[in-house]
Amino acid sequence: MSQQTATHSNDNPFESMMSRFDEAARIIGLDEGSYNVLKSPQKAVIVSIPVTMDNGTVQVFEGFRVVHNANLGPSKGGIRYSMDVNLDEVKALAAWMTWKCAVVGIPYGGGKGGIKCDPRKLSKGELERLTRAYTDLMVDVFGPDKDIPAPDMGTGQQEMAWIMDEYSKLVGYSSPAVVTGKPLVLGGSLGRVEATGRGVMVSTRSALSKLGISPIGCTCAVQGFGNVGSISAKLLQMQGMKVLAISDVTGGYYDANGIDVEAAIKYRDQNNGTLEGFKAQKITNEELLELDVTVLVPAAMENQITADNADKIKAKLIVEGANGPTVAAADTILNKKGVMVVPDILANAGGVTVSYFEWVQNRLGYFWTEERVYRRADRVMKTAFEAVYAASQKYNVSLRIAAYIVSIAKVAEVEKLRGKFGL
Ligand code: GLU
């Protein structure tokens, strides 16, 4: 089969995704037809978005939306605003969403979008015009039963509110279920903001229990202090863990006695969103990854753990809060060292799980309590972890390959049942 001979380079996220896909496909003996269907996105839309800037000039931004697969349901996935956005990255992120939704068993396919821009350099008005114009151009792609965006790096509740409003205007009625991660007053769900970090915490607890390690007093380091990193750190600390280091774009912050995460969040919120100047020993982001801690949570971005630094990692457990933080070449090194890795498509699936709950609540027109959201989301995460763990035992593979096995098998089965080949 062609996938057995494919080779993939290191730092291209799509190639990185394909390496794992190839390995899992080979192990389950995926037939060539399914392999060929699942390796390519079903749809990739590229748009040029003209925006009148505050100074009166017109700037054109490049925007993307990729639907990797919509077999299990409408495609689901965030929209990223970053200067690094490119088609290969969005394709990889869309495929990861397919596997992520399948692994936690929610009725969605995978999609992702992005705009190549630096949101910190745009005014609120420019961001609004950009987001609305992008929505106008994607009106045939988006839809509550077709493709449902959500926040990702560089976007949040405000962008989702603009998307909801613009889409609703275009279709002529209020359509909250077209997008998730909305502000509460606009049909958002309780617990959505904390959802990814909470899922990271639940996965960490499940993994620690398999390793026979108590969370009480167990040390950890968290890379990235955005929504996912900061909430993961806070919730891990609440489990009795000692957070020795945190980091953001301004570098790493270390305290041998443990960082006060609540204080760091407060500091960041009053300091233009960064930790610059936070009182702790300054280290680099690279040093953070190599700290002598039990648990490492990379929650920043892709390609952080590579063939160059994997050997220096001392953590016993890595829980991937970010999408694609470990390149494929590092997997082999970590496996050899006996490091347990809870892969991104499982570890950070709490976010999309509560997005699903938000969509359900929007369609019901009936809202759940926070307690109900947490209880159901925790159950989804725990059940998915156990299924992936069981597959890793059955096939004698890492949790990452096991997660791909579980999800690819599911998506391929649905592809067959629906008989979509050749249509
Ligand atoms: N952007 C998040 C992720 O990568 C959430 C996606 C969603 O809620 O649809 O999982």
Short mmCIF file of C-alpha atoms and ligand atoms in Angstrom, two decimals:
data_model
loop_
_atom_site.label_atom_id
_atom_site.label_comp_id
_atom_site.label_asym_id
_atom_site.label_seq_id
_atom_site.Cartn_x
_atom_site.Cartn_y
_atom_site.Cartn_z
CA MET A 1 0.00 0.00 0.00
CA SER A 2 1.18 3.48 -0.76
CA GLN A 3 1.00 4.63 2.86
CA GLN A 4 3.61 2.06 3.90
CA THR A 5 6.27 3.68 1.80
CA ALA A 6 5.41 7.31 2.40
CA THR A 7 8.02 9.43 4.16
CA HIS A 8 7.23 12.68 5.88
CA SER A 9 9.33 15.63 6.85
CA ASN A 10 9.56 17.06 10.33
CA ASP A 11 8.21 20.52 10.66
CA ASN A 12 5.36 20.63 8.18
CA PRO A 13 2.30 20.02 10.37
CA PHE A 14 0.40 18.28 7.58
CA GLU A 15 3.28 15.87 7.00
CA SER A 16 3.56 15.37 10.75
CA MET A 17 -0.14 14.49 10.92
CA MET A 18 0.23 12.14 7.93
CA SER A 19 3.10 10.18 9.55
CA ARG A 20 0.87 9.21 12.45
CA PHE A 21 -2.09 8.61 10.14
CA ASP A 22 0.07 6.29 7.99
CA GLU A 23 1.24 4.28 10.96
CA ALA A 24 -2.24 3.84 12.42
CA ALA A 25 -3.68 3.02 8.98
CA ARG A 26 -1.04 0.33 8.47
CA ILE A 27 -1.70 -1.23 11.89
CA ILE A 28 -5.45 -1.54 11.35
CA GLY A 29 -4.96 -2.61 7.72
CA LEU A 30 -7.00 0.29 6.35
CA ASP A 31 -7.89 -0.43 2.74
CA GLU A 32 -6.33 1.72 0.07
CA GLY A 33 -9.62 3.37 -0.96
CA SER A 34 -10.34 4.59 2.56
CA TYR A 35 -6.73 5.65 2.97
CA ASN A 36 -6.85 7.75 -0.16
CA VAL A 37 -10.17 9.35 0.80
CA LEU A 38 -9.11 10.19 4.36
CA LYS A 39 -5.68 11.56 3.56
CA SER A 40 -7.05 14.51 1.58
CA PRO A 41 -9.37 17.27 2.76
CA GLN A 42 -12.83 17.23 1.19
CA LYS A 43 -12.80 20.98 0.63
CA ALA A 44 -10.26 23.81 0.86
CA VAL A 45 -11.38 27.38 0.31
CA ILE A 46 -8.93 30.27 -0.03
CA VAL A 47 -10.23 33.84 0.00
CA SER A 48 -8.78 37.33 -0.36
CA ILE A 49 -10.36 39.56 2.25
CA PRO A 50 -10.30 43.30 1.52
CA VAL A 51 -10.42 45.46 4.64
CA THR A 52 -10.53 49.24 4.87
CA MET A 53 -7.98 50.06 7.53
CA ASP A 54 -8.39 52.87 10.05
CA ASN A 55 -6.05 55.07 8.01
CA GLY A 56 -8.26 54.77 4.92
CA THR A 57 -6.03 52.36 2.95
CA VAL A 58 -7.31 49.00 1.77
CA GLN A 59 -5.39 45.91 2.84
CA VAL A 60 -6.09 42.44 1.48
CA PHE A 61 -5.73 39.49 3.87
CA GLU A 62 -5.49 35.83 2.94
CA GLY A 63 -8.10 33.60 4.58
CA PHE A 64 -8.67 29.85 4.59
CA ARG A 65 -11.30 27.33 5.57
CA VAL A 66 -10.60 23.63 5.14
CA VAL A 67 -13.16 20.88 5.62
CA HIS A 68 -11.12 17.75 6.09
CA ASN A 69 -14.00 15.34 6.53
CA ALA A 70 -17.71 15.58 7.21
CA ASN A 71 -18.66 11.91 7.56
CA LEU A 72 -19.60 11.92 11.22
CA GLY A 73 -21.54 15.17 10.97
CA PRO A 74 -21.00 18.82 10.07
CA SER A 75 -17.36 19.86 10.11
CA LYS A 76 -16.20 21.56 13.29
CA GLY A 77 -13.12 23.53 14.18
CA GLY A 78 -11.68 26.86 15.15
CA ILE A 79 -10.49 29.90 13.26
CA ARG A 80 -6.93 31.04 13.85
CA TYR A 81 -5.58 34.57 13.43
CA SER A 82 -1.81 34.43 13.14
CA MET A 83 0.99 35.43 10.77
CA ASP A 84 1.98 31.74 10.54
CA VAL A 85 -1.34 30.65 9.02
CA ASN A 86 -0.88 28.82 5.71
CA LEU A 87 -2.78 26.17 3.78
CA ASP A 88 -0.69 23.22 4.99
CA GLU A 89 -1.13 24.26 8.60
CA VAL A 90 -4.90 24.69 8.22
CA LYS A 91 -5.13 21.32 6.42
CA ALA A 92 -3.32 19.59 9.29
CA LEU A 93 -5.41 21.36 11.91
CA ALA A 94 -8.60 20.40 10.05
CA ALA A 95 -7.57 16.74 9.91
CA TRP A 96 -6.71 16.81 13.61
CA MET A 97 -10.26 18.06 14.24
CA THR A 98 -11.67 15.04 12.36
CA TRP A 99 -9.65 12.65 14.53
CA LYS A 100 -10.37 14.69 17.67
CA CYS A 101 -14.15 14.66 17.25
CA ALA A 102 -14.09 10.95 16.40
CA VAL A 103 -11.93 10.04 19.38
CA VAL A 104 -14.29 11.66 21.89
CA GLY A 105 -17.36 10.43 20.03
CA ILE A 106 -19.12 13.68 19.16
CA PRO A 107 -21.12 13.83 15.90
CA TYR A 108 -18.87 16.12 13.91
CA GLY A 109 -16.34 15.98 11.15
CA GLY A 110 -13.25 18.16 11.13
CA GLY A 111 -12.58 21.62 9.75
CA LYS A 112 -10.37 24.58 10.46
CA GLY A 113 -9.99 28.14 9.31
CA GLY A 114 -7.45 30.86 9.53
CA ILE A 115 -6.54 34.36 8.47
CA LYS A 116 -2.93 35.35 7.97
CA CYS A 117 -2.75 38.47 10.15
CA ASP A 118 -1.29 39.73 13.39
CA PRO A 119 -4.37 40.43 15.52
CA ARG A 120 -2.32 42.42 18.06
CA LYS A 121 -1.50 44.95 15.35
CA LEU A 122 -5.14 45.49 14.30
CA SER A 123 -7.59 47.85 15.97
CA LYS A 124 -10.92 46.56 17.22
CA GLY A 125 -12.66 48.13 14.23
CA GLU A 126 -10.22 46.54 11.77
CA LEU A 127 -10.66 43.15 13.44
CA GLU A 128 -14.42 43.49 13.21
CA ARG A 129 -14.35 44.43 9.50
CA LEU A 130 -11.92 41.58 8.79
CA THR A 131 -14.04 39.02 10.64
CA ARG A 132 -17.27 40.17 9.01
CA ALA A 133 -15.75 40.20 5.52
CA TYR A 134 -14.31 36.70 6.06
CA THR A 135 -17.78 35.51 7.17
CA ASP A 136 -19.37 37.07 4.05
CA LEU A 137 -16.91 35.20 1.85
CA MET A 138 -17.51 31.92 3.76
CA VAL A 139 -21.31 32.16 3.90
CA ASP A 140 -21.69 29.13 1.61
CA VAL A 141 -19.19 27.11 3.64
CA PHE A 142 -20.47 27.83 7.18
CA GLY A 143 -23.82 26.64 8.52
CA PRO A 144 -25.16 25.00 11.70
CA ASP A 145 -25.59 21.75 9.76
CA LYS A 146 -22.58 22.22 7.49
CA ASP A 147 -19.51 23.74 9.07
CA ILE A 148 -19.32 25.31 12.52
CA PRO A 149 -16.39 27.56 13.46
CA ALA A 150 -15.08 28.27 16.97
CA PRO A 151 -12.20 30.17 18.58
CA ASP A 152 -8.58 29.13 18.16
CA MET A 153 -5.25 30.96 18.51
CA GLY A 154 -5.75 34.72 18.21
CA THR A 155 -9.56 34.62 18.31
CA GLY A 156 -12.10 34.56 21.12
CA GLN A 157 -15.67 35.36 22.09
CA GLN A 158 -15.79 38.75 20.35
CA GLU A 159 -14.85 37.33 16.94
CA MET A 160 -17.43 34.55 17.40
CA ALA A 161 -20.08 37.18 18.23
CA TRP A 162 -19.27 39.02 14.97
CA ILE A 163 -19.45 35.78 12.98
CA MET A 164 -22.80 34.90 14.55
CA ASP A 165 -24.15 38.38 13.83
CA GLU A 166 -22.86 38.60 10.26
CA TYR A 167 -24.04 35.09 9.34
CA SER A 168 -27.45 35.75 10.94
CA LYS A 169 -27.82 38.96 8.90
CA LEU A 170 -26.93 37.15 5.69
CA VAL A 171 -29.43 34.31 6.19
CA GLY A 172 -32.09 36.61 7.58
CA TYR A 173 -32.71 35.03 10.99
CA SER A 174 -30.82 34.55 14.23
CA SER A 175 -28.52 31.56 13.89
CA PRO A 176 -26.53 31.08 17.11
CA ALA A 177 -25.67 27.43 16.32
CA VAL A 178 -23.51 28.47 13.34
CA VAL A 179 -20.58 29.16 15.64
CA THR A 180 -19.48 28.11 19.15
CA GLY A 181 -17.38 29.81 21.78
CA LYS A 182 -19.80 32.75 21.82
CA PRO A 183 -20.24 35.07 24.78
CA LEU A 184 -22.76 33.71 27.30
CA VAL A 185 -25.36 36.40 26.61
CA LEU A 186 -25.34 35.50 22.93
CA GLY A 187 -25.97 31.78 23.39
CA GLY A 188 -22.58 30.66 24.63
CA SER A 189 -22.31 27.78 27.08
CA LEU A 190 -21.28 27.88 30.69
CA GLY A 191 -17.96 26.09 31.03
CA ARG A 192 -16.83 26.68 27.41
CA VAL A 193 -14.00 29.06 28.32
CA GLU A 194 -12.52 26.57 30.81
CA ALA A 195 -13.35 23.49 28.73
CA THR A 196 -10.02 22.77 27.02
CA GLY A 197 -7.98 23.36 30.19
CA ARG A 198 -10.39 21.27 32.19
CA GLY A 199 -10.06 18.41 29.68
CA VAL A 200 -6.26 18.68 29.96
CA MET A 201 -6.60 18.36 33.74
CA VAL A 202 -8.95 15.37 33.49
CA SER A 203 -6.61 13.64 30.99
CA THR A 204 -3.63 14.35 33.24
CA ARG A 205 -5.39 12.74 36.18
CA SER A 206 -6.35 9.68 34.12
CA ALA A 207 -2.79 9.28 32.82
CA LEU A 208 -1.21 9.77 36.24
CA SER A 209 -3.44 7.10 37.69
CA LYS A 210 -2.24 4.64 34.98
CA LEU A 211 1.33 5.52 35.95
CA GLY A 212 0.53 5.02 39.65
CA ILE A 213 1.46 8.63 40.49
CA SER A 214 -0.62 10.76 42.83
CA PRO A 215 -1.31 14.31 41.63
CA ILE A 216 -0.71 15.62 45.16
CA GLY A 217 2.70 17.25 45.23
CA CYS A 218 3.49 16.07 41.70
CA THR A 219 5.44 18.72 39.74
CA CYS A 220 4.57 20.16 36.34
CA ALA A 221 5.55 22.80 33.79
CA VAL A 222 3.12 24.45 31.40
CA GLN A 223 4.27 26.02 28.14
CA GLY A 224 1.92 28.73 26.88
CA PHE A 225 -0.27 30.99 29.03
CA GLY A 226 -3.22 31.69 26.77
CA ASN A 227 -6.67 30.24 27.40
CA VAL A 228 -5.52 26.60 27.37
CA GLY A 229 -2.20 26.94 29.23
CA SER A 230 -3.38 29.26 31.98
CA ILE A 231 -6.54 27.33 32.79
CA SER A 232 -4.72 23.97 32.63
CA ALA A 233 -2.10 25.33 35.04
CA LYS A 234 -4.76 26.68 37.39
CA LEU A 235 -6.76 23.46 37.44
CA LEU A 236 -3.67 21.26 37.83
CA GLN A 237 -2.64 23.37 40.79
CA MET A 238 -6.13 22.93 42.25
CA GLN A 239 -5.55 19.15 42.05
CA GLY A 240 -2.61 19.55 44.42
CA MET A 241 0.09 19.67 41.75
CA LYS A 242 3.05 22.01 42.02
CA VAL A 243 3.38 24.21 38.93
CA LEU A 244 7.12 24.90 38.77
CA ALA A 245 7.08 26.92 35.55
CA ILE A 246 4.82 28.71 33.09
CA SER A 247 5.64 30.67 29.94
CA ASP A 248 4.35 32.85 27.13
CA VAL A 249 5.86 34.74 24.17
CA THR A 250 7.96 36.77 26.62
CA GLY A 251 9.72 33.62 27.93
CA GLY A 252 9.51 31.20 30.86
CA TYR A 253 8.93 31.93 34.57
CA TYR A 254 10.21 29.42 37.16
CA ASP A 255 9.73 29.14 40.90
CA ALA A 256 11.10 26.10 42.77
CA ASN A 257 8.39 26.60 45.42
CA GLY A 258 5.65 26.66 42.80
CA ILE A 259 4.14 29.51 40.79
CA ASP A 260 0.98 31.08 42.20
CA VAL A 261 -1.06 30.53 39.04
CA GLU A 262 -4.04 32.65 40.10
CA ALA A 263 -1.65 35.55 40.75
CA ALA A 264 -0.01 35.01 37.33
CA ILE A 265 -3.41 35.10 35.59
CA LYS A 266 -4.31 38.31 37.39
CA TYR A 267 -0.91 39.77 36.49
CA ARG A 268 -1.32 38.84 32.81
CA ASP A 269 -4.81 40.33 32.66
CA GLN A 270 -3.57 43.64 34.03
CA ASN A 271 -0.42 43.65 31.93
CA ASN A 272 -1.59 43.75 28.30
CA GLY A 273 -2.01 39.99 28.21
CA THR A 274 1.64 39.07 28.83
CA LEU A 275 3.69 37.80 31.77
CA GLU A 276 6.53 40.27 31.09
CA GLY A 277 7.89 41.36 34.49
CA PHE A 278 6.11 38.64 36.49
CA LYS A 279 8.08 37.93 39.68
CA ALA A 280 9.81 34.57 39.20
CA GLN A 281 13.13 33.27 37.88
CA LYS A 282 13.33 33.97 34.16
CA ILE A 283 14.04 30.95 31.95
CA THR A 284 13.61 30.35 28.23
CA ASN A 285 10.75 28.48 26.63
CA GLU A 286 13.28 25.78 25.64
CA GLU A 287 14.54 25.44 29.22
CA LEU A 288 10.97 25.03 30.41
CA LEU A 289 10.52 21.98 28.16
CA GLU A 290 13.62 20.34 29.65
CA LEU A 291 12.81 20.94 33.34
CA ASP A 292 12.95 18.08 35.81
CA VAL A 293 9.19 17.79 36.33
CA THR A 294 6.80 14.84 36.34
CA VAL A 295 4.29 16.38 33.95
CA LEU A 296 4.89 18.65 30.97
CA VAL A 297 1.96 20.42 29.31
CA PRO A 298 2.88 22.01 25.97
CA ALA A 299 -0.04 24.39 25.43
CA ALA A 300 1.47 26.96 23.10
CA MET A 301 1.70 25.92 19.46
CA GLU A 302 3.00 23.38 16.94
CA ASN A 303 6.52 21.95 16.61
CA GLN A 304 7.85 22.60 20.12
CA ILE A 305 9.10 19.09 20.93
CA THR A 306 11.39 18.02 18.13
CA ALA A 307 14.07 15.44 17.34
CA ASP A 308 16.58 17.98 18.73
CA ASN A 309 15.14 18.37 22.22
CA ALA A 310 13.04 15.21 22.79
CA ASP A 311 15.98 13.38 24.31
CA LYS A 312 16.46 16.14 26.89
CA ILE A 313 12.91 15.98 28.19
CA LYS A 314 12.76 14.70 31.76
CA ALA A 315 9.00 14.60 32.29
CA LYS A 316 7.39 11.17 32.72
CA LEU A 317 4.15 12.38 31.22
CA ILE A 318 3.41 14.89 28.44
CA VAL A 319 -0.16 16.12 28.04
CA GLU A 320 -0.61 18.04 24.80
CA GLY A 321 -2.79 21.09 25.37
CA ALA A 322 -1.77 22.57 22.00
CA ASN A 323 -2.46 21.07 18.59
CA GLY A 324 0.63 19.42 17.13
CA PRO A 325 3.25 20.44 19.74
CA THR A 326 5.30 17.30 19.09
CA VAL A 327 6.73 16.60 15.64
CA ALA A 328 6.48 13.03 14.38
CA ALA A 329 10.25 12.43 14.58
CA ALA A 330 10.19 13.13 18.32
CA ASP A 331 7.58 10.41 18.96
CA THR A 332 10.11 7.60 18.50
CA ILE A 333 12.57 9.22 20.92
CA LEU A 334 9.90 9.80 23.58
CA ASN A 335 8.59 6.25 23.18
CA LYS A 336 12.08 4.82 23.61
CA LYS A 337 12.56 6.89 26.77
CA GLY A 338 9.27 5.52 28.11
CA VAL A 339 7.59 8.94 28.29
CA MET A 340 3.80 8.65 28.22
CA VAL A 341 2.25 11.20 25.84
CA VAL A 342 -1.46 12.00 25.95
CA PRO A 343 -1.82 13.21 22.36
CA ASP A 344 -3.42 16.50 21.32
CA ILE A 345 -6.40 14.90 19.62
CA LEU A 346 -7.37 13.40 22.99
CA ALA A 347 -5.87 15.77 25.58
CA ASN A 348 -7.29 19.02 24.23
CA ALA A 349 -10.62 17.63 23.02
CA GLY A 350 -12.46 19.12 26.02
CA GLY A 351 -12.87 22.37 24.08
CA VAL A 352 -14.68 20.93 21.11
CA THR A 353 -16.69 18.67 23.41
CA VAL A 354 -18.19 21.69 25.19
CA SER A 355 -18.56 23.39 21.79
CA TYR A 356 -20.78 20.45 20.92
CA PHE A 357 -22.74 21.03 24.14
CA GLU A 358 -23.10 24.71 23.20
CA TRP A 359 -24.46 23.76 19.77
CA VAL A 360 -26.88 21.26 21.36
CA GLN A 361 -28.11 23.93 23.81
CA ASN A 362 -28.53 26.46 20.97
CA ARG A 363 -30.64 24.00 19.01
CA LEU A 364 -32.69 23.06 22.07
CA GLY A 365 -33.08 26.67 23.12
CA TYR A 366 -32.51 25.38 26.64
CA PHE A 367 -29.39 26.06 28.69
CA TRP A 368 -27.56 23.76 31.04
CA THR A 369 -26.03 24.50 34.42
CA GLU A 370 -22.26 24.67 34.71
CA GLU A 371 -22.37 21.59 36.86
CA ARG A 372 -24.10 19.62 34.10
CA VAL A 373 -21.63 20.83 31.46
CA TYR A 374 -18.63 19.84 33.61
CA ARG A 375 -20.07 16.48 34.61
CA ARG A 376 -20.85 15.51 31.01
CA ALA A 377 -17.59 16.85 29.61
CA ASP A 378 -15.53 15.05 32.27
CA ARG A 379 -17.35 11.83 31.47
CA VAL A 380 -16.64 12.21 27.74
CA MET A 381 -12.94 12.82 28.42
CA LYS A 382 -12.57 9.92 30.86
CA THR A 383 -14.38 7.48 28.56
CA ALA A 384 -12.26 8.55 25.57
CA PHE A 385 -9.05 8.20 27.58
CA GLU A 386 -9.97 4.66 28.65
CA ALA A 387 -10.85 3.66 25.06
CA VAL A 388 -7.54 5.00 23.77
CA TYR A 389 -5.62 3.39 26.62
CA ALA A 390 -7.30 0.04 25.88
CA ALA A 391 -6.37 0.34 22.18
CA SER A 392 -2.78 1.14 23.11
CA GLN A 393 -2.64 -2.09 25.15
CA LYS A 394 -4.36 -4.12 22.46
CA TYR A 395 -2.07 -3.02 19.64
CA ASN A 396 0.99 -2.41 21.83
CA VAL A 397 1.37 1.15 20.56
CA SER A 398 1.68 4.62 22.05
CA LEU A 399 -1.41 6.52 23.17
CA ARG A 400 -0.98 8.74 20.10
CA ILE A 401 -1.11 5.92 17.59
CA ALA A 402 -3.92 4.33 19.60
CA ALA A 403 -5.94 7.57 19.40
CA TYR A 404 -5.45 7.66 15.62
CA ILE A 405 -6.44 3.97 15.40
CA VAL A 406 -9.68 4.57 17.32
CA SER A 407 -10.64 7.60 15.27
CA ILE A 408 -9.55 6.46 11.81
CA ALA A 409 -11.39 3.16 12.27
CA LYS A 410 -14.54 5.07 13.22
CA VAL A 411 -14.39 7.58 10.36
CA ALA A 412 -13.59 4.84 7.83
CA GLU A 413 -16.48 2.69 9.06
CA VAL A 414 -18.90 5.59 8.65
CA GLU A 415 -17.48 6.32 5.19
CA LYS A 416 -18.28 2.74 4.20
CA LEU A 417 -21.73 2.71 5.79
CA ARG A 418 -22.68 5.91 4.06
CA GLY A 419 -21.25 4.55 0.81
CA LYS A 420 -19.66 7.82 -0.09
CA PHE A 421 -16.84 6.44 -2.21
CA GLY A 422 -16.87 7.66 -5.75
CA LEU A 423 -19.73 10.11 -5.30
N1 GLU B 1 -9.95 25.42 18.41
C1 GLU B 1 -10.30 24.39 19.34
C2 GLU B 1 -9.59 23.10 18.99
O1 GLU B 1 -8.57 23.11 18.32
C3 GLU B 1 -11.80 24.24 19.51
C4 GLU B 1 -12.54 23.87 18.28
C5 GLU B 1 -14.06 23.88 18.45
O2 GLU B 1 -14.53 24.06 19.54
O3 GLU B 1 -14.74 23.69 17.44
O4 GLU B 1 -9.96 22.05 19.42
#
